[in-house]
Amino acid sequence: MNTAPKTLPARYYADSALFGREIEKFFFAGWICVGRADAVPNAGDYFLREIAGESIIIVRSDSGSVEAFYNVCRHRGTRLCSSAEGHFAGRIQCPYHGWTYGLDGRLLGAPHMDSAVFQHSDYPLHKLRADIWDGHVFINASPQPEPLAVQLADLPARFTPWRMDELRFHKRITYDIRANWKLIVANYNECLHCPLLHPTLNRLTDYMGADNEAQPTYIGGSMGFRGSAETMSMDGKRRRDYLPGLSENERNKVCYYVVYPNLLLSLHPDYMMIHTLWPRAVDRTEIVCEWYFHPAELAKPDFAADDAIEFWDLTNRQDWHIVELSQLGIQSRAYTPGPYSSREELLAAFDQVVIQRNATAGEKSPHR
Amino acid sequence: MNTAPKTLPARYYADSALFGREIEKFFFAGWICVGRADAVPNAGDYFLREIAGESIIIVRSDSGSVEAFYNVCRHRGTRLCSSAEGHFAGRIQCPYHGWTYGLDGRLLGAPHMDSAVFQHSDYPLHKLRADIWDGHVFINASPQPEPLAVQLADLPARFTPWRMDELRFHKRITYDIRANWKLIVANYNECLHCPLLHPTLNRLTDYMGADNEAQPTYIGGSMGFRGSAETMSMDGKRRRDYLPGLSENERNKVCYYVVYPNLLLSLHPDYMMIHTLWPRAVDRTEIVCEWYFHPAELAKPDFAADDAIEFWDLTNRQDWHIVELSQLGIQSRAYTPGPYSSREELLAAFDQVVIQRNATAGEKSPHR
Amino acid sequence: MNTAPKTLPARYYADSALFGREIEKFFFAGWICVGRADAVPNAGDYFLREIAGESIIIVRSDSGSVEAFYNVCRHRGTRLCSSAEGHFAGRIQCPYHGWTYGLDGRLLGAPHMDSAVFQHSDYPLHKLRADIWDGHVFINASPQPEPLAVQLADLPARFTPWRMDELRFHKRITYDIRANWKLIVANYNECLHCPLLHPTLNRLTDYMGADNEAQPTYIGGSMGFRGSAETMSMDGKRRRDYLPGLSENERNKVCYYVVYPNLLLSLHPDYMMIHTLWPRAVDRTEIVCEWYFHPAELAKPDFAADDAIEFWDLTNRQDWHIVELSQLGIQSRAYTPGPYSSREELLAAFDQVVIQRNATAGEKSPHR
């Protein structure tokens, strides 16, 4: 039985060159989640997202679509805007020499260019493909992207009852972690560590009771509540109505899904939490964690969400600490791949996706 | 007309290896400006200058010449002095084992070396060539430097009326900028950005009225004042007498010249401002900005220069911000060379110098 | 006489790749000193030591031996503990999934591993060899280490009178220095710099009076006191009894020995000082300096050691400043190997060891 699955070799977590190639394959050759459409409700609203050193403008266009552009002027390359979020008054103007673009990226004005030879149509903003699933904004840097629906597979149908499109932003916490992004995915994909690392969480759900599945483009499962627990909060109590549309079964569990590569989607009976992962270096990842609630709840005068936020912030910090310790240990010359238990089956499946995707970048198989 | 000049490929601003070779060609194979001779009026006065990690001692010798030495003891390599400026009492002594050098670099003392075999004359300080133009100190690290006069060409004759040699230091501000040094040169070489970026400056001079020329070793031009403006200050008013010796024409303009690679010389009717550029990394440059005035003005009890300093500090900061945004955008994978307008002709000329100088280091032509 | 010894070429102090190979040869292929056995008096007591990015656990086992393990869990590579020192209650448990090891490194528990195929004996902690000389703990990462006694040669016999094993820890100061580790060894190995750099020290001992010897695995010598000085302290006065067992001769000198690569052992008539060197980068070294005294002295109500600590902290800082200046100068393009005087004979001998050890890593001889 020496064919039992083992963890990946250290280079997948510690080699900067491999990291660079891997990011190309995972973040620039497919769909990634950049945030939520309700962050840009009106034409001209925008936010920036940084992906491996690239600044991307996500903006609501005049036609109501969400568009994505590289934050680079076509004149002399200047970054067009530097505020993390804001509003463009109808057009995007470069602060250096005033080249001006429409919200659809077309070049509208270029002062002092020779009108006899200069064609405005030659210099639109560099565009990325953008699409939306139930309020989640995805972008794709590939020149010939496959439809988002292919990557999402059966997820839209499966999560229809949660009506994610209706939910609205309430709170964001950003974390800066000294660990490879894949260790964060792996940590999210198993609860074998819950009894020791998360005593509070472990009182609410049964770490043995996960219902897991691994697909080519996503991975995850659900966990039912223990005893009287009704949601994930410090005491397991639910302080908000159930999301409308959930069945009895859906009210009694939490769904934890990773949509590769960077969306961790946690659907609770009464709220949605999402993590998006932003790799900054082979050993560093920025994590944006956000909580979303139903507008009917948010409108209530006594709306409160501290129970959910405090609970997950505590759990997050426990997780980030341990993945940082994993990063440090894996970088050791003494590290060798170790054995997975059957409770870590999703990790072995994720590792296979990692190996395959890196193989397309020329990485040799670990031959384990 | 696809032969219209375009900006340089990203590697000229973002590739560390190219940067290293370029610095050799621009900063270690020709004359660079290190400061002013009036900073070291007396024998033994010195200041240090750091060039790409090299510390250079600029010192006034006993004979009255200005000399330049690598800040390295010939015994065990210790840096001889670490204060940014100061005074040597007749000799330069290494603080480690006491090797002692004259202000001309000769080794005078070396304790405990075997007198039978040790020749003091074998171990002078490593010297660089130094020369002075109208008070500007230049050094040259090349073993066989051409005369400074060759690099300066007709500039000494042209700027004789400003009597720069007589001017004296008043104020220094140092800036640390996250941008390639060439973007700072380029920014200095055009005023097409002035209407949008510098509204205060743009009230004083006409950005369309520049009188430009590009030579192999320098580049620049002059701009005439608008309306009642008499100098560059917050309100355009002149609070000091004209520099003696200026003609009517010279009183009505500002001269902006870049003496390659690192001296930005701004001659006003009533003062001189100089920037010297100190590249620290491909994307980082230290800029020393200094203001010089006529001694007769400096001696007046009511002498004030806040108007000129505040004006240029404001303008500097606007420029540094925008070149940092350019650096960030140019580093993007989406950046491609963009078209210059006819108002940016000096930049295209500077780019040609950059291409040619890098070609001598083996860099392929951009073939644009 | 151009065969007179000279300092090493710059690459030995400034080339990161050479540094990486050199550290393998000096720190991972032989014995290094990691601290003192009295730091872990009881079973379960431990401290961590970081060596070139590797975290090592030094722990007292149940049998009373001192053991050394890589700080890496065999399951998923997590760093097992992160406190610099502490106590394990009988076993070492990974904080992630609870794998548990004995103080001898054996795997005792691995939750949820399939008992049909999983053998605990396959996954002990990765161990390093550990041994003790008179209280000094040494470890060796080599798979086939030679006995510590071979490396120590005649030192144990020679230093028996100081009864180092009996001495106890009193004070630790840690320094973070911007210099290559070998410059610190070199600085420790000569007192030619003492008159200029250490006027206080130079009053107590005669820098011309060193009694030096260079052996393949260690280097050093002793220096006799000047005038009425009795130990190294701010005023040369001795405030503690002589260490028991010292002869008249041994009471009148200080012994300064470097046990390669990282132990600087300074034996005084009334106390022991040790420095251990921890290279962090080619130009950065962490230095742990500790003072040890006889228990009979430590037990006295009026015990004081400020005289010795203040003296050496002052001397240390003078030395660290000058080696940082050396590092900076040696990195200059102008640096060339300089001549050693006869007062620097130990440095030339150390350089030969450095050259030979690096040659085994493929480094070409400097051919001086």
Short mmCIF file of N, CA, C and O in Angstrom, two decimals, chain B residues 47-125:
data_model
loop_
_atom_site.label_atom_id
_atom_site.label_comp_id
_atom_site.label_asym_id
_atom_site.label_seq_id
_atom_site.Cartn_x
_atom_site.Cartn_y
_atom_site.Cartn_z
N PHE B 47 32.51 65.29 1.12
CA PHE B 47 31.19 64.68 1.23
C PHE B 47 31.23 63.34 0.53
O PHE B 47 32.13 63.08 -0.27
N LEU B 48 30.28 62.49 0.89
CA LEU B 48 30.18 61.17 0.27
C LEU B 48 29.06 61.16 -0.74
O LEU B 48 28.06 61.86 -0.61
N ARG B 49 29.20 60.37 -1.77
CA ARG B 49 28.14 60.18 -2.75
C ARG B 49 28.04 58.68 -3.02
O ARG B 49 29.06 58.03 -3.23
N GLU B 50 26.83 58.14 -2.98
CA GLU B 50 26.63 56.72 -3.25
C GLU B 50 26.10 56.52 -4.65
O GLU B 50 25.08 57.08 -5.03
N ILE B 51 26.82 55.73 -5.43
CA ILE B 51 26.45 55.47 -6.83
C ILE B 51 26.31 53.98 -7.02
O ILE B 51 27.30 53.25 -7.02
N ALA B 52 25.07 53.53 -7.15
CA ALA B 52 24.82 52.10 -7.38
C ALA B 52 25.60 51.24 -6.39
O ALA B 52 26.28 50.29 -6.78
N GLY B 53 25.50 51.57 -5.11
CA GLY B 53 26.15 50.77 -4.07
C GLY B 53 27.59 51.16 -3.80
O GLY B 53 28.16 50.72 -2.80
N GLU B 54 28.20 51.97 -4.67
CA GLU B 54 29.57 52.42 -4.44
C GLU B 54 29.55 53.71 -3.63
O GLU B 54 28.83 54.65 -3.99
N SER B 55 30.36 53.77 -2.59
CA SER B 55 30.51 55.00 -1.83
C SER B 55 31.77 55.72 -2.33
O SER B 55 32.84 55.13 -2.38
N ILE B 56 31.60 56.98 -2.73
CA ILE B 56 32.71 57.76 -3.26
C ILE B 56 32.97 58.94 -2.33
O ILE B 56 32.02 59.62 -1.90
N ILE B 57 34.24 59.18 -2.01
CA ILE B 57 34.64 60.34 -1.22
C ILE B 57 35.01 61.47 -2.18
O ILE B 57 35.87 61.29 -3.03
N ILE B 58 34.35 62.62 -2.03
CA ILE B 58 34.72 63.82 -2.79
C ILE B 58 35.39 64.75 -1.79
O ILE B 58 34.76 65.14 -0.80
N VAL B 59 36.64 65.11 -2.03
CA VAL B 59 37.39 65.85 -1.00
C VAL B 59 38.20 66.97 -1.65
O VAL B 59 38.68 66.86 -2.78
N ARG B 60 38.32 68.07 -0.93
CA ARG B 60 39.19 69.17 -1.37
C ARG B 60 40.61 68.83 -0.90
O ARG B 60 40.83 68.59 0.28
N SER B 61 41.55 68.82 -1.82
CA SER B 61 42.93 68.46 -1.46
C SER B 61 43.72 69.68 -0.99
O SER B 61 43.24 70.81 -1.08
N ASP B 62 44.93 69.43 -0.52
CA ASP B 62 45.79 70.53 -0.06
C ASP B 62 46.12 71.50 -1.19
O ASP B 62 46.29 72.70 -0.97
N SER B 63 46.17 71.00 -2.41
CA SER B 63 46.51 71.87 -3.54
C SER B 63 45.30 72.67 -4.01
O SER B 63 45.42 73.49 -4.92
N GLY B 64 44.14 72.42 -3.45
CA GLY B 64 42.95 73.16 -3.85
C GLY B 64 42.10 72.44 -4.88
O GLY B 64 40.98 72.87 -5.17
N SER B 65 42.61 71.35 -5.42
CA SER B 65 41.81 70.59 -6.38
C SER B 65 40.74 69.79 -5.64
O SER B 65 40.84 69.56 -4.44
N VAL B 66 39.73 69.39 -6.37
CA VAL B 66 38.73 68.48 -5.81
C VAL B 66 39.06 67.07 -6.32
O VAL B 66 39.26 66.87 -7.53
N GLU B 67 39.15 66.12 -5.40
CA GLU B 67 39.54 64.76 -5.74
C GLU B 67 38.42 63.79 -5.39
O GLU B 67 37.58 64.09 -4.53
N ALA B 68 38.42 62.64 -6.05
CA ALA B 68 37.40 61.62 -5.79
C ALA B 68 38.07 60.26 -5.60
O ALA B 68 38.91 59.87 -6.40
N PHE B 69 37.70 59.57 -4.50
CA PHE B 69 38.27 58.27 -4.18
C PHE B 69 37.17 57.27 -3.84
O PHE B 69 36.16 57.64 -3.22
N TYR B 70 37.38 56.02 -4.19
CA TYR B 70 36.53 54.97 -3.65
C TYR B 70 36.76 54.90 -2.15
O TYR B 70 37.91 54.99 -1.68
N ASN B 71 35.68 54.74 -1.41
CA ASN B 71 35.70 54.75 0.05
C ASN B 71 36.08 53.37 0.58
O ASN B 71 35.29 52.71 1.25
N VAL B 72 37.30 52.94 0.25
CA VAL B 72 37.74 51.56 0.52
C VAL B 72 39.20 51.58 0.94
O VAL B 72 40.07 52.00 0.16
N CYS B 73 39.49 51.07 2.13
CA CYS B 73 40.88 50.99 2.58
C CYS B 73 41.61 49.89 1.80
O CYS B 73 41.05 48.83 1.53
N ARG B 74 42.88 50.13 1.47
CA ARG B 74 43.65 49.16 0.71
C ARG B 74 44.14 47.99 1.56
O ARG B 74 44.68 47.02 1.04
N HIS B 75 43.98 48.07 2.89
CA HIS B 75 44.42 47.00 3.78
C HIS B 75 43.40 45.86 3.73
O HIS B 75 43.58 44.90 2.98
N ARG B 76 42.29 46.01 4.44
CA ARG B 76 41.31 44.92 4.45
C ARG B 76 39.96 45.34 3.90
O ARG B 76 38.95 44.68 4.14
N GLY B 77 39.94 46.44 3.16
CA GLY B 77 38.74 46.80 2.42
C GLY B 77 37.71 47.62 3.18
O GLY B 77 36.63 47.89 2.67
N THR B 78 38.03 48.00 4.40
CA THR B 78 37.06 48.70 5.23
C THR B 78 36.67 50.05 4.62
O THR B 78 37.51 50.75 4.06
N ARG B 79 35.39 50.39 4.74
CA ARG B 79 34.93 51.72 4.34
C ARG B 79 35.60 52.73 5.27
O ARG B 79 35.54 52.60 6.51
N LEU B 80 36.23 53.73 4.69
CA LEU B 80 37.06 54.64 5.48
C LEU B 80 36.25 55.61 6.30
O LEU B 80 36.60 55.94 7.43
N CYS B 81 35.18 56.13 5.71
CA CYS B 81 34.37 57.03 6.51
C CYS B 81 32.91 56.84 6.18
O CYS B 81 32.55 56.37 5.09
N SER B 82 32.04 57.15 7.15
CA SER B 82 30.62 56.84 6.99
C SER B 82 29.73 58.05 7.26
O SER B 82 28.51 57.92 7.16
N SER B 83 30.28 59.19 7.54
CA SER B 83 29.47 60.40 7.68
C SER B 83 29.23 61.00 6.29
O SER B 83 30.15 61.05 5.47
N ALA B 84 28.01 61.48 6.06
CA ALA B 84 27.65 61.97 4.73
C ALA B 84 28.51 63.15 4.31
O ALA B 84 28.77 63.36 3.13
N GLU B 85 28.98 63.93 5.27
CA GLU B 85 29.88 65.04 4.97
C GLU B 85 30.68 65.38 6.20
O GLU B 85 30.33 65.00 7.32
N GLY B 86 31.80 66.08 6.02
CA GLY B 86 32.61 66.40 7.17
C GLY B 86 33.95 66.96 6.75
O GLY B 86 34.11 67.49 5.64
N HIS B 87 34.93 66.82 7.65
CA HIS B 87 36.25 67.40 7.42
C HIS B 87 37.33 66.42 7.87
O HIS B 87 37.25 65.88 8.97
N PHE B 88 38.30 66.17 7.02
CA PHE B 88 39.46 65.36 7.39
C PHE B 88 40.56 66.30 7.86
O PHE B 88 40.92 67.24 7.13
N ALA B 89 41.13 66.03 9.02
CA ALA B 89 42.20 66.89 9.53
C ALA B 89 43.52 66.54 8.86
O ALA B 89 44.41 65.93 9.46
N GLY B 90 43.63 66.87 7.60
CA GLY B 90 44.90 66.68 6.89
C GLY B 90 45.11 65.32 6.29
O GLY B 90 45.84 65.18 5.31
N ARG B 91 44.49 64.28 6.87
CA ARG B 91 44.71 62.95 6.35
C ARG B 91 43.46 62.11 6.57
O ARG B 91 42.61 62.45 7.40
N ILE B 92 43.39 61.02 5.85
CA ILE B 92 42.24 60.12 5.93
C ILE B 92 42.73 58.85 6.60
O ILE B 92 43.60 58.16 6.07
N GLN B 93 42.19 58.56 7.81
CA GLN B 93 42.68 57.39 8.53
C GLN B 93 41.58 56.34 8.60
O GLN B 93 40.44 56.63 8.97
N CYS B 94 41.94 55.08 8.28
CA CYS B 94 40.99 53.98 8.40
C CYS B 94 40.74 53.71 9.89
O CYS B 94 41.69 53.58 10.67
N PRO B 95 39.48 53.61 10.30
CA PRO B 95 39.18 53.42 11.73
C PRO B 95 39.50 52.02 12.24
O PRO B 95 39.41 51.78 13.44
N TYR B 96 39.86 51.08 11.32
CA TYR B 96 40.06 49.70 11.76
C TYR B 96 41.49 49.51 12.28
O TYR B 96 41.69 49.30 13.49
N HIS B 97 42.49 49.58 11.39
CA HIS B 97 43.86 49.35 11.82
C HIS B 97 44.75 50.56 11.61
O HIS B 97 45.97 50.48 11.71
N GLY B 98 44.14 51.67 11.24
CA GLY B 98 44.88 52.92 11.22
C GLY B 98 45.70 53.21 9.98
O GLY B 98 46.53 54.12 10.01
N TRP B 99 45.48 52.48 8.89
CA TRP B 99 46.15 52.91 7.66
C TRP B 99 45.74 54.34 7.36
O TRP B 99 44.56 54.70 7.49
N THR B 100 46.73 55.16 6.93
CA THR B 100 46.51 56.59 6.81
C THR B 100 46.92 57.08 5.43
O THR B 100 47.99 56.72 4.93
N TYR B 101 46.04 57.88 4.83
CA TYR B 101 46.24 58.38 3.47
C TYR B 101 46.24 59.91 3.46
O TYR B 101 45.56 60.54 4.27
N GLY B 102 47.01 60.49 2.53
CA GLY B 102 46.94 61.92 2.31
C GLY B 102 45.67 62.30 1.56
O GLY B 102 44.97 61.45 1.03
N LEU B 103 45.36 63.59 1.52
CA LEU B 103 44.17 64.05 0.81
C LEU B 103 44.31 63.86 -0.70
O LEU B 103 43.34 64.01 -1.44
N ASP B 104 45.52 63.53 -1.14
CA ASP B 104 45.72 63.18 -2.55
C ASP B 104 45.67 61.67 -2.78
O ASP B 104 45.89 61.20 -3.88
N GLY B 105 45.38 60.90 -1.71
CA GLY B 105 45.20 59.47 -1.85
C GLY B 105 46.44 58.63 -1.59
O GLY B 105 46.35 57.40 -1.51
N ARG B 106 47.61 59.26 -1.41
CA ARG B 106 48.82 58.48 -1.17
C ARG B 106 48.78 57.83 0.20
O ARG B 106 48.33 58.43 1.18
N LEU B 107 49.26 56.59 0.30
CA LEU B 107 49.34 55.92 1.59
C LEU B 107 50.52 56.48 2.37
O LEU B 107 51.66 56.42 1.91
N LEU B 108 50.23 57.00 3.56
CA LEU B 108 51.28 57.60 4.39
C LEU B 108 51.73 56.67 5.51
O LEU B 108 52.90 56.66 5.87
N GLY B 109 50.81 55.90 6.06
CA GLY B 109 51.17 55.04 7.18
C GLY B 109 50.40 53.73 7.16
O GLY B 109 49.23 53.70 6.80
N ALA B 110 51.11 52.63 7.55
CA ALA B 110 50.50 51.30 7.56
C ALA B 110 51.14 50.52 8.71
O ALA B 110 52.14 49.83 8.51
N PRO B 111 50.58 50.61 9.92
CA PRO B 111 51.21 50.04 11.10
C PRO B 111 51.52 48.55 10.97
O PRO B 111 50.68 47.78 10.49
N HIS B 112 52.73 48.18 11.39
CA HIS B 112 53.14 46.79 11.52
C HIS B 112 53.33 46.04 10.22
O HIS B 112 53.52 44.83 10.25
N MET B 113 53.27 46.73 9.08
CA MET B 113 53.61 46.03 7.85
C MET B 113 55.14 45.87 7.81
O MET B 113 55.88 46.74 8.27
N ASP B 114 55.59 44.78 7.25
CA ASP B 114 57.02 44.46 7.22
C ASP B 114 57.74 45.44 6.31
O ASP B 114 57.62 45.38 5.09
N SER B 115 58.54 46.31 6.90
CA SER B 115 59.13 47.39 6.12
C SER B 115 60.10 46.87 5.06
O SER B 115 60.39 47.55 4.09
N ALA B 116 60.56 45.63 5.22
CA ALA B 116 61.51 45.11 4.24
C ALA B 116 60.84 44.81 2.90
O ALA B 116 61.47 44.87 1.85
N VAL B 117 59.57 44.47 2.94
CA VAL B 117 58.92 44.06 1.69
C VAL B 117 57.74 44.93 1.30
O VAL B 117 57.26 44.86 0.18
N PHE B 118 57.26 45.74 2.22
CA PHE B 118 56.04 46.50 1.95
C PHE B 118 56.36 47.87 1.35
O PHE B 118 57.14 48.64 1.92
N GLN B 119 55.79 48.17 0.20
CA GLN B 119 55.98 49.46 -0.45
C GLN B 119 54.71 50.29 -0.31
O GLN B 119 53.68 49.94 -0.89
N HIS B 120 54.78 51.39 0.42
CA HIS B 120 53.60 52.24 0.58
C HIS B 120 53.05 52.69 -0.77
O HIS B 120 51.84 52.81 -0.95
N SER B 121 53.94 52.89 -1.71
CA SER B 121 53.49 53.42 -3.01
C SER B 121 52.63 52.42 -3.78
O SER B 121 51.97 52.78 -4.75
N ASP B 122 52.62 51.14 -3.32
CA ASP B 122 51.78 50.15 -4.00
C ASP B 122 50.31 50.25 -3.59
O ASP B 122 49.45 49.59 -4.19
N TYR B 123 50.03 51.03 -2.55
CA TYR B 123 48.67 51.00 -1.99
C TYR B 123 48.03 52.37 -1.80
O TYR B 123 47.56 52.71 -0.72
N PRO B 124 47.99 53.18 -2.85
CA PRO B 124 47.22 54.43 -2.73
C PRO B 124 45.72 54.13 -2.77
O PRO B 124 45.32 53.04 -3.19
N LEU B 125 44.94 55.10 -2.37
CA LEU B 125 43.49 54.95 -2.55
C LEU B 125 43.16 54.84 -4.03
O LEU B 125 43.84 55.43 -4.88
#
